[in-house]
PDB file of C-alpha atoms in Angstrom:
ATOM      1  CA  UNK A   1       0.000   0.000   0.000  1.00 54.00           C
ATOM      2  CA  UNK A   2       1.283   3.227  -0.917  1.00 60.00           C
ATOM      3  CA  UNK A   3       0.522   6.541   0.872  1.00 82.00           C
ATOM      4  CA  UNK A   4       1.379  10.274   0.221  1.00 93.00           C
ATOM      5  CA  UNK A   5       1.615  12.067   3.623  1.00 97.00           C
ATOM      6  CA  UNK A   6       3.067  15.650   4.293  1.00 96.00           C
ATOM      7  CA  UNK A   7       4.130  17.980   7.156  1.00 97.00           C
ATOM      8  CA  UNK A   8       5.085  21.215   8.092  1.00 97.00           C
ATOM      9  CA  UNK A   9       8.511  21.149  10.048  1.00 97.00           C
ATOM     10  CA  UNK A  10      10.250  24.159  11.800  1.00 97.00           C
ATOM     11  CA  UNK A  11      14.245  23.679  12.012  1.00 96.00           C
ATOM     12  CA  UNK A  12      15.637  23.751  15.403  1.00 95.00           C
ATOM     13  CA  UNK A  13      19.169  23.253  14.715  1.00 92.00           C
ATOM     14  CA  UNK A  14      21.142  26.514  15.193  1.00 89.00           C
ATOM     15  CA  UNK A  15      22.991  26.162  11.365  1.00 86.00           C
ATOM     16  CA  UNK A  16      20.290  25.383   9.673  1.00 91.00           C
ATOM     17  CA  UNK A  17      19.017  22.321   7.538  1.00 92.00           C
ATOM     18  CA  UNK A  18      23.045  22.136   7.034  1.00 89.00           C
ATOM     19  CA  UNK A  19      26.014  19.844   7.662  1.00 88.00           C
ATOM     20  CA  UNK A  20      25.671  17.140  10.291  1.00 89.00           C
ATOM     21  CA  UNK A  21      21.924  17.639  10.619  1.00 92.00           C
ATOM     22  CA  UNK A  22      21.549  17.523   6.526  1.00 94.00           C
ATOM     23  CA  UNK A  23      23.518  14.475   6.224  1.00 93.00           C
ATOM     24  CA  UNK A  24      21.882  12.992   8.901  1.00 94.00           C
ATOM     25  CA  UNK A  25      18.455  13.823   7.175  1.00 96.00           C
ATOM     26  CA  UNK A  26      19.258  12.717   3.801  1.00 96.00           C
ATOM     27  CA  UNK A  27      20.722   9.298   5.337  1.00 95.00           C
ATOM     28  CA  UNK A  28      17.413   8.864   7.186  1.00 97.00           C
ATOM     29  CA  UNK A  29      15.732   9.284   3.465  1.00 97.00           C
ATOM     30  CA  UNK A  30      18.100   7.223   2.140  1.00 96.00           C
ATOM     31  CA  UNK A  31      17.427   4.241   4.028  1.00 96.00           C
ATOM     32  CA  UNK A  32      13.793   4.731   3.867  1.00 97.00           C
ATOM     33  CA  UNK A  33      11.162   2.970   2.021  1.00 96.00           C
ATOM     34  CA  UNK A  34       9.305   6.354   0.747  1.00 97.00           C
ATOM     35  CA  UNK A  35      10.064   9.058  -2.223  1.00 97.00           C
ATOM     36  CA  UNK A  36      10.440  11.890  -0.191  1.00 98.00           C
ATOM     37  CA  UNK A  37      10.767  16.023  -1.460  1.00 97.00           C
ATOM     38  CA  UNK A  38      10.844  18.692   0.266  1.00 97.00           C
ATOM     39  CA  UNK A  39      10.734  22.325  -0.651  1.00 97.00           C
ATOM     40  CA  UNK A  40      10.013  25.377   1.702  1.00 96.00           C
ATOM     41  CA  UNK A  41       6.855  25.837   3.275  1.00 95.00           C
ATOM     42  CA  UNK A  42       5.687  28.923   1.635  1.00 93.00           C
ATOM     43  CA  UNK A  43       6.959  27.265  -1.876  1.00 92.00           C
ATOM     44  CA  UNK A  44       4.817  25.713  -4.623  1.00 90.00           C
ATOM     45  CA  UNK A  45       4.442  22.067  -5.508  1.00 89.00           C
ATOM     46  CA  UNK A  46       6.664  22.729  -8.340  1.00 89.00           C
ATOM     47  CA  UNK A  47       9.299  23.756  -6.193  1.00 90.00           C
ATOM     48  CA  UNK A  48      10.038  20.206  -4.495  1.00 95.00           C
ATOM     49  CA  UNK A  49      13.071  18.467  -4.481  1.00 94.00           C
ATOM     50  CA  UNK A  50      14.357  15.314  -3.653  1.00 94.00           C
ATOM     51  CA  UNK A  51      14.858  15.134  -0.310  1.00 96.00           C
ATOM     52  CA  UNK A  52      17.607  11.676  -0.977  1.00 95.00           C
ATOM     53  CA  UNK A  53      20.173  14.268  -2.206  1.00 94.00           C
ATOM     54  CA  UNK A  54      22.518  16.401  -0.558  1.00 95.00           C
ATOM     55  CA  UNK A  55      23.262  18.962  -3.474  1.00 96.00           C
ATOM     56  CA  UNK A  56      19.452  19.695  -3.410  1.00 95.00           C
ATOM     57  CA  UNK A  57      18.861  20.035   0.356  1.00 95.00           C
ATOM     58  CA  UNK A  58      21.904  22.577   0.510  1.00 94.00           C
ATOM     59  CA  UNK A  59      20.485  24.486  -2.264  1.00 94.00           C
ATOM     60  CA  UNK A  60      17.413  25.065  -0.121  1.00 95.00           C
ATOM     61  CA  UNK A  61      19.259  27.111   2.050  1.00 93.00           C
ATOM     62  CA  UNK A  62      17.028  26.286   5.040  1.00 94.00           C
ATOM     63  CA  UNK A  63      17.995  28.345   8.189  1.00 93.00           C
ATOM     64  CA  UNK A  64      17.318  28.042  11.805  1.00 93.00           C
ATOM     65  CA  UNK A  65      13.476  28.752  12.836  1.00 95.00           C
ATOM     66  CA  UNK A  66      12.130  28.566   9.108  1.00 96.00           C
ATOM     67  CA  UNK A  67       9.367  26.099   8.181  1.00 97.00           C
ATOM     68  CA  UNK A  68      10.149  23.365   5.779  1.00 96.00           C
ATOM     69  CA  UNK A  69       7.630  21.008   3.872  1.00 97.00           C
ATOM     70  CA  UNK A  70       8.063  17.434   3.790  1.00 97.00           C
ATOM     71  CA  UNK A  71       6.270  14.949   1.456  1.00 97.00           C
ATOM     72  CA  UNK A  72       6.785  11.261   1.773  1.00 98.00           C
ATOM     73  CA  UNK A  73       4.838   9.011  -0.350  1.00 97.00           C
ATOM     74  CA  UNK A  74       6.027   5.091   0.451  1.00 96.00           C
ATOM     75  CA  UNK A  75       4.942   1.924   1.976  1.00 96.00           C
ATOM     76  CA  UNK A  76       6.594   3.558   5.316  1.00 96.00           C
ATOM     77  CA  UNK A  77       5.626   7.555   4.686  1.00 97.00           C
ATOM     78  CA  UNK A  78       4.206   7.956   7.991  1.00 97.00           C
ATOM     79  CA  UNK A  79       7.646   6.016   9.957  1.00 97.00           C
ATOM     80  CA  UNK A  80       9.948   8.532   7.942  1.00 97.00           C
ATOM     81  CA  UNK A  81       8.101  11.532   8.599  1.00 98.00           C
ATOM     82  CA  UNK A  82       8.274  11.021  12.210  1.00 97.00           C
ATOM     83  CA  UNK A  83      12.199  10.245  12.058  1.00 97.00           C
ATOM     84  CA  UNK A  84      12.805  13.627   9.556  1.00 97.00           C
ATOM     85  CA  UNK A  85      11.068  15.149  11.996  1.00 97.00           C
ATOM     86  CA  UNK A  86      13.200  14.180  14.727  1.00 96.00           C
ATOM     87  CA  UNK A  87      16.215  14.859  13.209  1.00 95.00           C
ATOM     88  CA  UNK A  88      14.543  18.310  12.216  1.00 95.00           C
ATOM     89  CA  UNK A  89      13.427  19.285  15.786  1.00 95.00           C
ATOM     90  CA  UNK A  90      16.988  18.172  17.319  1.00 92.00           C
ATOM     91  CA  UNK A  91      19.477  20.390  18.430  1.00 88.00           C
ATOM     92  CA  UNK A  92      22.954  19.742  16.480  1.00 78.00           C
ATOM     93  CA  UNK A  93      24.523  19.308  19.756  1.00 78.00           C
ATOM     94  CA  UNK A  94      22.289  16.283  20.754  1.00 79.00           C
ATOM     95  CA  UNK A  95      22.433  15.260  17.283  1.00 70.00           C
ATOM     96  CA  UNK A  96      24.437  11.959  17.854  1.00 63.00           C
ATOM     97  CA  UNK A  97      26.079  10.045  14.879  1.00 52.00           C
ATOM     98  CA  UNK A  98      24.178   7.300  14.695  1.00 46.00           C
ATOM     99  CA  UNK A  99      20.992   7.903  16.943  1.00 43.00           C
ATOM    100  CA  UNK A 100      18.881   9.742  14.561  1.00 41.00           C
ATOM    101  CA  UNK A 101      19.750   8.110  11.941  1.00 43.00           C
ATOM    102  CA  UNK A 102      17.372   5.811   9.266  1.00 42.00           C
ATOM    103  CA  UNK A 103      17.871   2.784  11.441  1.00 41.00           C
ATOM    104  CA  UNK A 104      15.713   4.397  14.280  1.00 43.00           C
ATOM    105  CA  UNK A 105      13.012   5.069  11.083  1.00 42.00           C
ATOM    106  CA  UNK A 106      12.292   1.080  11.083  1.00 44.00           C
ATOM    107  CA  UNK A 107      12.331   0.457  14.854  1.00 42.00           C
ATOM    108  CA  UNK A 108      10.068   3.487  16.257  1.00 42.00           C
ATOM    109  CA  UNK A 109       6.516   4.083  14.773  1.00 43.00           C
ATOM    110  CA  UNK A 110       4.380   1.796  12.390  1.00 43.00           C
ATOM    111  CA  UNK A 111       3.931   1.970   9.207  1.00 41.00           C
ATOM    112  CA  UNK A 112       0.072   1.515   8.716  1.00 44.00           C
ATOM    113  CA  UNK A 113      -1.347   5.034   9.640  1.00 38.00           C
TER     114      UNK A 113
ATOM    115  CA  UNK B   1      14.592  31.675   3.417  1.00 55.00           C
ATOM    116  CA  UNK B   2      18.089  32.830   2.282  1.00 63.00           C
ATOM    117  CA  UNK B   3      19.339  35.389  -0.205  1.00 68.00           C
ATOM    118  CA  UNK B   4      20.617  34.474  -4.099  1.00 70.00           C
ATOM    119  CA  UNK B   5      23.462  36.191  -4.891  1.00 79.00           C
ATOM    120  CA  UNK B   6      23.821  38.692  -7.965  1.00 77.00           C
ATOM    121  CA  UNK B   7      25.660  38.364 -10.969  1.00 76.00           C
ATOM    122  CA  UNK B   8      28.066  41.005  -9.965  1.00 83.00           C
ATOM    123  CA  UNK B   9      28.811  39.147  -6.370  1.00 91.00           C
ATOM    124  CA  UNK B  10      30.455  35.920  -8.855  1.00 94.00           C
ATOM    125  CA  UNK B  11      33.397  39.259  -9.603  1.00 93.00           C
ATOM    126  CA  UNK B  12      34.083  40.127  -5.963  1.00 95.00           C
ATOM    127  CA  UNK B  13      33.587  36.124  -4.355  1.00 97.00           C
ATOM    128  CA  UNK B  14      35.407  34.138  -7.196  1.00 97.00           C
ATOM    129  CA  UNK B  15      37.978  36.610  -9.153  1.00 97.00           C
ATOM    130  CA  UNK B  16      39.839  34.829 -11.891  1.00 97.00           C
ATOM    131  CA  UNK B  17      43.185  34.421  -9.381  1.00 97.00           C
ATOM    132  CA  UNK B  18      40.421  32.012  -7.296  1.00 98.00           C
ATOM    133  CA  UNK B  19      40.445  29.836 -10.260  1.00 98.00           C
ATOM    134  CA  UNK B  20      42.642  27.138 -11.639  1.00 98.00           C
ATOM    135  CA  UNK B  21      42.271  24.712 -14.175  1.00 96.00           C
ATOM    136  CA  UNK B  22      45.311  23.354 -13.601  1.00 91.00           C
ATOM    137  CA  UNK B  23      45.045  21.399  -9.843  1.00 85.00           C
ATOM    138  CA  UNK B  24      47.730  18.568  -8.872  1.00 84.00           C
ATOM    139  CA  UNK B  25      46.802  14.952  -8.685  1.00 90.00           C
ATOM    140  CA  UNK B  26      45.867  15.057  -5.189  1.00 93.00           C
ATOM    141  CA  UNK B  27      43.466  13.517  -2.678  1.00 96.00           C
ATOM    142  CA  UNK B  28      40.513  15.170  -0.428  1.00 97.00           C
ATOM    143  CA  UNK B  29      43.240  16.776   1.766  1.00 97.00           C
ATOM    144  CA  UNK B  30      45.177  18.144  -0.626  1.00 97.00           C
ATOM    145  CA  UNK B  31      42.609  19.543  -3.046  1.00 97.00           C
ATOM    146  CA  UNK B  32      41.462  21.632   0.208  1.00 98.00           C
ATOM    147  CA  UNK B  33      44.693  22.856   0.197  1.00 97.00           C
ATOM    148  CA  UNK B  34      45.207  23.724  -3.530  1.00 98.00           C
ATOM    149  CA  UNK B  35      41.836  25.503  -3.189  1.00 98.00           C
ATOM    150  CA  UNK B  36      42.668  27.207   0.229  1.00 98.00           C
ATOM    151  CA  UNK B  37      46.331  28.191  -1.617  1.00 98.00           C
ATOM    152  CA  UNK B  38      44.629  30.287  -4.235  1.00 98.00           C
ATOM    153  CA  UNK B  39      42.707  32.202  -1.608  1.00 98.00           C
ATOM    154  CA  UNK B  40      45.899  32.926   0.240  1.00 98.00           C
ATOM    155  CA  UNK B  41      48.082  33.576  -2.789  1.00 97.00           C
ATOM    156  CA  UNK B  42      45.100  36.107  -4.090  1.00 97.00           C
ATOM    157  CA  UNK B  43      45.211  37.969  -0.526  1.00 97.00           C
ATOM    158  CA  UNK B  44      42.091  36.543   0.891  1.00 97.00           C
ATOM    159  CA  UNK B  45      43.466  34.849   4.119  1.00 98.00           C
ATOM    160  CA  UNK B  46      45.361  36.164   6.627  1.00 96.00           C
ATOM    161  CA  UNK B  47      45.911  33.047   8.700  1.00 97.00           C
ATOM    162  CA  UNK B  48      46.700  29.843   6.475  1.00 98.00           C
ATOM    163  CA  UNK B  49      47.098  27.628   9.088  1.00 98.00           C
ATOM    164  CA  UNK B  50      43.337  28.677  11.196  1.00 98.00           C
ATOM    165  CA  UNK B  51      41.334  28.615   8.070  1.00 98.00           C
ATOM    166  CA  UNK B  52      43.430  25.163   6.786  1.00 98.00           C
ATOM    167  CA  UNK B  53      41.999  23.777  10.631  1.00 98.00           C
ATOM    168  CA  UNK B  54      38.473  25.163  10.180  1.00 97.00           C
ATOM    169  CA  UNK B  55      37.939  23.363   6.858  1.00 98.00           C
ATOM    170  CA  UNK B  56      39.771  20.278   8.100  1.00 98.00           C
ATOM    171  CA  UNK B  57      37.141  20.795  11.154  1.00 96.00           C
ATOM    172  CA  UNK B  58      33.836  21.028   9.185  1.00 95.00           C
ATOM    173  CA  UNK B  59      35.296  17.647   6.603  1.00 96.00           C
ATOM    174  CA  UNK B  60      35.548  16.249  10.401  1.00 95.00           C
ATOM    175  CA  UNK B  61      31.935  16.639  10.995  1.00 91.00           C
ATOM    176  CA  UNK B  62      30.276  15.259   7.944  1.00 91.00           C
ATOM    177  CA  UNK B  63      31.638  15.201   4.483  1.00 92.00           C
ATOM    178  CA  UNK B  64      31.221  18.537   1.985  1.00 95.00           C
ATOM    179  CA  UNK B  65      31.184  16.061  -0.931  1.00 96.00           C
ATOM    180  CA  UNK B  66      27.443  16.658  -1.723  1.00 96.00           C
ATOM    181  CA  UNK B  67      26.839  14.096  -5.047  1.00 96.00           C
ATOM    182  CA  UNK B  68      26.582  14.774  -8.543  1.00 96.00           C
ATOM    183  CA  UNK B  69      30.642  15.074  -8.629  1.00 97.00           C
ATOM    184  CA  UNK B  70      30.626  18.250  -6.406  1.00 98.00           C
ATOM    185  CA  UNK B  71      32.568  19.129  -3.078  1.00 97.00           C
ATOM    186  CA  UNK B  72      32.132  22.200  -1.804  1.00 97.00           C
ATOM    187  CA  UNK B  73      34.593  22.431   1.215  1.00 97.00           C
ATOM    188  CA  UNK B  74      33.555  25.202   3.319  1.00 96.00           C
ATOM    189  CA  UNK B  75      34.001  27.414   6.803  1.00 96.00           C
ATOM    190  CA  UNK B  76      32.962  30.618   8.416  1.00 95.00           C
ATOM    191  CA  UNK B  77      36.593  32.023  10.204  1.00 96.00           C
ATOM    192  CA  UNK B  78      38.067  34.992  10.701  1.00 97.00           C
ATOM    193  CA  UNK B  79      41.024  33.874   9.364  1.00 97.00           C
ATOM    194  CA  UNK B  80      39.570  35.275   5.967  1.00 97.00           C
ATOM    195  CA  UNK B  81      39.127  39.031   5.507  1.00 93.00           C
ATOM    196  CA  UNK B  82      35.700  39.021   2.880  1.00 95.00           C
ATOM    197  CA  UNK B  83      33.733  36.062   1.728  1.00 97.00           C
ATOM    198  CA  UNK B  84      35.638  33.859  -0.755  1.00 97.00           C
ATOM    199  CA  UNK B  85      34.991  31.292  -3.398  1.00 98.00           C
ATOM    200  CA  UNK B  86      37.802  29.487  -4.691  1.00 98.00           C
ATOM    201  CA  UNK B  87      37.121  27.224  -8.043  1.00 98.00           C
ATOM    202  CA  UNK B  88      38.928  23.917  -9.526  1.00 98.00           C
ATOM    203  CA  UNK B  89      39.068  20.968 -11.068  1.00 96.00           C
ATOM    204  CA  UNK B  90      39.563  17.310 -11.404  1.00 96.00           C
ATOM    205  CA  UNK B  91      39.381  15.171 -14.414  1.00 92.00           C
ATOM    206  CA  UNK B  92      39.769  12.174 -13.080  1.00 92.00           C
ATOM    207  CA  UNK B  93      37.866  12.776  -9.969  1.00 96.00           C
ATOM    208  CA  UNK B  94      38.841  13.060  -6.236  1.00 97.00           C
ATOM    209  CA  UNK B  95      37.155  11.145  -3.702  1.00 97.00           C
ATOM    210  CA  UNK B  96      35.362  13.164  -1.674  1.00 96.00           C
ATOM    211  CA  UNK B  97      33.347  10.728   0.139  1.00 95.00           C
ATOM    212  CA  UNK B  98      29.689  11.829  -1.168  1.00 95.00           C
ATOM    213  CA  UNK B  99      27.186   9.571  -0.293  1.00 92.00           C
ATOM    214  CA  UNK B 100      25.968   8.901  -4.065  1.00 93.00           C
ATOM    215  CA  UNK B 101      29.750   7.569  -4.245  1.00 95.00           C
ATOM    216  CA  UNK B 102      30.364  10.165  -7.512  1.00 96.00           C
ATOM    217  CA  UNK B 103      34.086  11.155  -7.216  1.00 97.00           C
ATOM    218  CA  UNK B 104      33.985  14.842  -7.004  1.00 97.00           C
ATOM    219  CA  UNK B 105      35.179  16.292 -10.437  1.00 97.00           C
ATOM    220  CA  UNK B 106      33.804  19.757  -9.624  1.00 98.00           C
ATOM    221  CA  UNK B 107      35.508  21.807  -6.352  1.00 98.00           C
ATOM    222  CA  UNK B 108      34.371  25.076  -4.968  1.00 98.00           C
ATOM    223  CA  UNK B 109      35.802  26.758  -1.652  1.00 98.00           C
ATOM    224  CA  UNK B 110      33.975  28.818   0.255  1.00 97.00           C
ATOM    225  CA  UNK B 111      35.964  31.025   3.258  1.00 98.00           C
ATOM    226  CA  UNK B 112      33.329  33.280   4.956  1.00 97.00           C
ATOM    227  CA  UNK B 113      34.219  35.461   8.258  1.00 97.00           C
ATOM    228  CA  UNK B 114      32.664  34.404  11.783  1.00 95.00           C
ATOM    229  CA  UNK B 115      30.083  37.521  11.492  1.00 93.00           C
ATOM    230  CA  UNK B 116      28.537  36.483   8.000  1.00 88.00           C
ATOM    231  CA  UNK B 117      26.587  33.317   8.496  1.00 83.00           C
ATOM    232  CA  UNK B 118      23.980  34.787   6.235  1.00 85.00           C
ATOM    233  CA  UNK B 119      26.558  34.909   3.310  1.00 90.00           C
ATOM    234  CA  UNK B 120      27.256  31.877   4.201  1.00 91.00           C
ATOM    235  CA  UNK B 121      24.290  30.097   3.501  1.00 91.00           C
ATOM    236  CA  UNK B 122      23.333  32.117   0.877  1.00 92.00           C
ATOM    237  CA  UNK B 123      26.621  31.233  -1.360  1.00 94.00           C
ATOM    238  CA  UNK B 124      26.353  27.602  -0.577  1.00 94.00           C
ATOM    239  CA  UNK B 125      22.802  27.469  -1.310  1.00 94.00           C
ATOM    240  CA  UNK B 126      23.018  29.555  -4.627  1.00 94.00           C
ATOM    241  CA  UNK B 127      26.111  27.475  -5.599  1.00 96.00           C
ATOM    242  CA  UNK B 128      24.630  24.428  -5.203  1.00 95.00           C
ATOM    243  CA  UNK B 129      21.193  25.221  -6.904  1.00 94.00           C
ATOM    244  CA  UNK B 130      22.922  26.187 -10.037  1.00 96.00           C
ATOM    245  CA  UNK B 131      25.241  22.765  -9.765  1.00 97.00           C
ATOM    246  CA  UNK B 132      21.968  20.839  -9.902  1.00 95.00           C
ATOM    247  CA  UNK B 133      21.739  21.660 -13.479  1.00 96.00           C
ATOM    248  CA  UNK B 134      22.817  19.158 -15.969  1.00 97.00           C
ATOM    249  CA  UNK B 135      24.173  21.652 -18.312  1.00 98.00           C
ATOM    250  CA  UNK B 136      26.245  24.413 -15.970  1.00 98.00           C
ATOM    251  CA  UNK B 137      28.108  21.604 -14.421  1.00 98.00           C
ATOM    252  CA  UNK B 138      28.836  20.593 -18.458  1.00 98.00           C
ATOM    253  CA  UNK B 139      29.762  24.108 -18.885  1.00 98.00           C
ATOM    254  CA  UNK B 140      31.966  23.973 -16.327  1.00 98.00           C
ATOM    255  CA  UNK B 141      33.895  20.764 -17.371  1.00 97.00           C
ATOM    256  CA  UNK B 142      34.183  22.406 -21.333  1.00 97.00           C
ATOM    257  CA  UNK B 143      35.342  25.753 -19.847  1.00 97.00           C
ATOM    258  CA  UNK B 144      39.147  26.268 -20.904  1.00 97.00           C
ATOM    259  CA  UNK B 145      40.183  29.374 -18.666  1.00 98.00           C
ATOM    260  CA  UNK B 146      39.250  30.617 -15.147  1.00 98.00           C
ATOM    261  CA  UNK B 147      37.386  33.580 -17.141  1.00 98.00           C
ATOM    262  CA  UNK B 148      35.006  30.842 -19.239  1.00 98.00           C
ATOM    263  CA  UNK B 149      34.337  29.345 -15.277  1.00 98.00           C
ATOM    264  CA  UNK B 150      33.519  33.070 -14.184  1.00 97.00           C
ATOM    265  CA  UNK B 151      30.967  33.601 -16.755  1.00 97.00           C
ATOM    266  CA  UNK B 152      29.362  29.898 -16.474  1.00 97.00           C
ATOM    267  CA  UNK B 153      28.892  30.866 -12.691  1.00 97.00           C
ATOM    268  CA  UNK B 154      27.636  34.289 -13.606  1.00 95.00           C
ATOM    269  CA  UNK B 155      25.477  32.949 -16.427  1.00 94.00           C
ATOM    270  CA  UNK B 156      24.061  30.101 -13.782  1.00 94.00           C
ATOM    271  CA  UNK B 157      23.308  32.726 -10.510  1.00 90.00           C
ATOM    272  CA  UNK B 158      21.308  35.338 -12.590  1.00 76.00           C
TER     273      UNK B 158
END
């Protein structure tokens, strides 16, 4: 069964959607089961972009406090939402190497909502 | 959301002394040094050394190698007196450790002092939304001197 879910994110990390908190979200899209894009909240549909690429999250630009748009559309949309959003909502400090990564996208929430 | 540069900014960031066609075979390390080298040798950096550790320290944290054959190594210190882009190239690729596994062929520095995280963000996002295109990162493998790389970047931020 295939889903498209979305949600409205605010960035809590103090650099932005950049560095260790990009790689860690592309990893987490990476490993998931879902298509996922993202774009800025404000933006258009035509504006998404694949969320499973670095290159296209940097060129986002997404800073510290600003709303960004996720869209995953997958067997496991609403498991990978949850764990972007985590990574999203985490400070960089508490950010650990491999705690928010994909791997905690399988274990935590199910996948039939 | 974060500013685009202008055409005009590609003059003042990347000057044709930031870029050089003609890199050494080298690894991750020491294209981050050719590229920091032009930025010193044009005047940009006043400390070698602090901006060489600052780069080192931002590799250390999660790789600047961001796919499609592009590393963008990147700080914010004061070692550097005015935002700076530095530009090169690799033929046969350098491995950058990018998680799509491309070697990076494309290199781009970016120095940026402590106070401008704004700049910051805003060159690194407006560098790598015109990299996503197919045909500027073609552009950028045909170009023959650092002046045919200035106007591909000036052609691809307008």
């Amino acid at each position: 069964m295939s889903s498209e879910l979305e949600r409205v994110v605010t960035v809590v990390p103090e650099a932005g959607l950049h560095a260790r908190p990009a790689a860690t979200f592309v990893e987490t899209v990476t490993d998931a089961d879902s298509d996922v894009q993202i774009a800025h909240a404000t933006d258009d549909d035509d504006d998404l972009t694949p969320a499973a690429s670095m290159i296209a999250v940097t060129s986002l630009g997404v800073e510290h406090g600003e709303e960004i748009r996720i869209v995953a559309d997958g067997p496991d949309a609403a498991a990978t939402l949850d764990a972007l959003e985590r990574v999203l909502t985490t400070p960089e400090d508490e950010l650990g190497g491999e705690n928010a990564t994909a791997t905690d996208a399988d274990a935590t929430t199910d996948t039939n909502a | 959301m974060t500013d685009t540069l202008t055409r005009n900014r590609i003059e003042t960031l990347a000057p044709t002394d930031h870029i050089s066609l003609e890199p050494p075979t080298a690894d991750k390390r020491g294209y981050i040094e050719f590229l920091l080298d032009l930025l010193v040798g044009a005047g940009r950096v006043e400390d070698r050394e602090t901006a060489l550790q600052a780069l080192l320290a931002r590799e250390e944290e999660t790789t600047t190698g961001v796919g499609m054959g592009i590393g963008i190594p990147h700080a914010q210190t004061d070692a550097v007196t005015e935002p700076s882009v530095a530009v090169t190239r690799s033929d046969d690729g350098v491995d950058f450790g990018a998680m799509d596994d491309e070697p990076a062929r494309l290199l781009f520095m970016i120095l940026v002092p402590e106070s401008g995280a704004d700049d910051h963000l805003a060159i690194l996002s407006t560098l790598s939304r015109a990299l996503m295109h197919d045909e500027v990162r073609q552009n950028l493998y045909d170009a023959e001197t650092p002046d045919d790389v200035q106007a591909v970047l000036k052609e691809a931020v307008a």
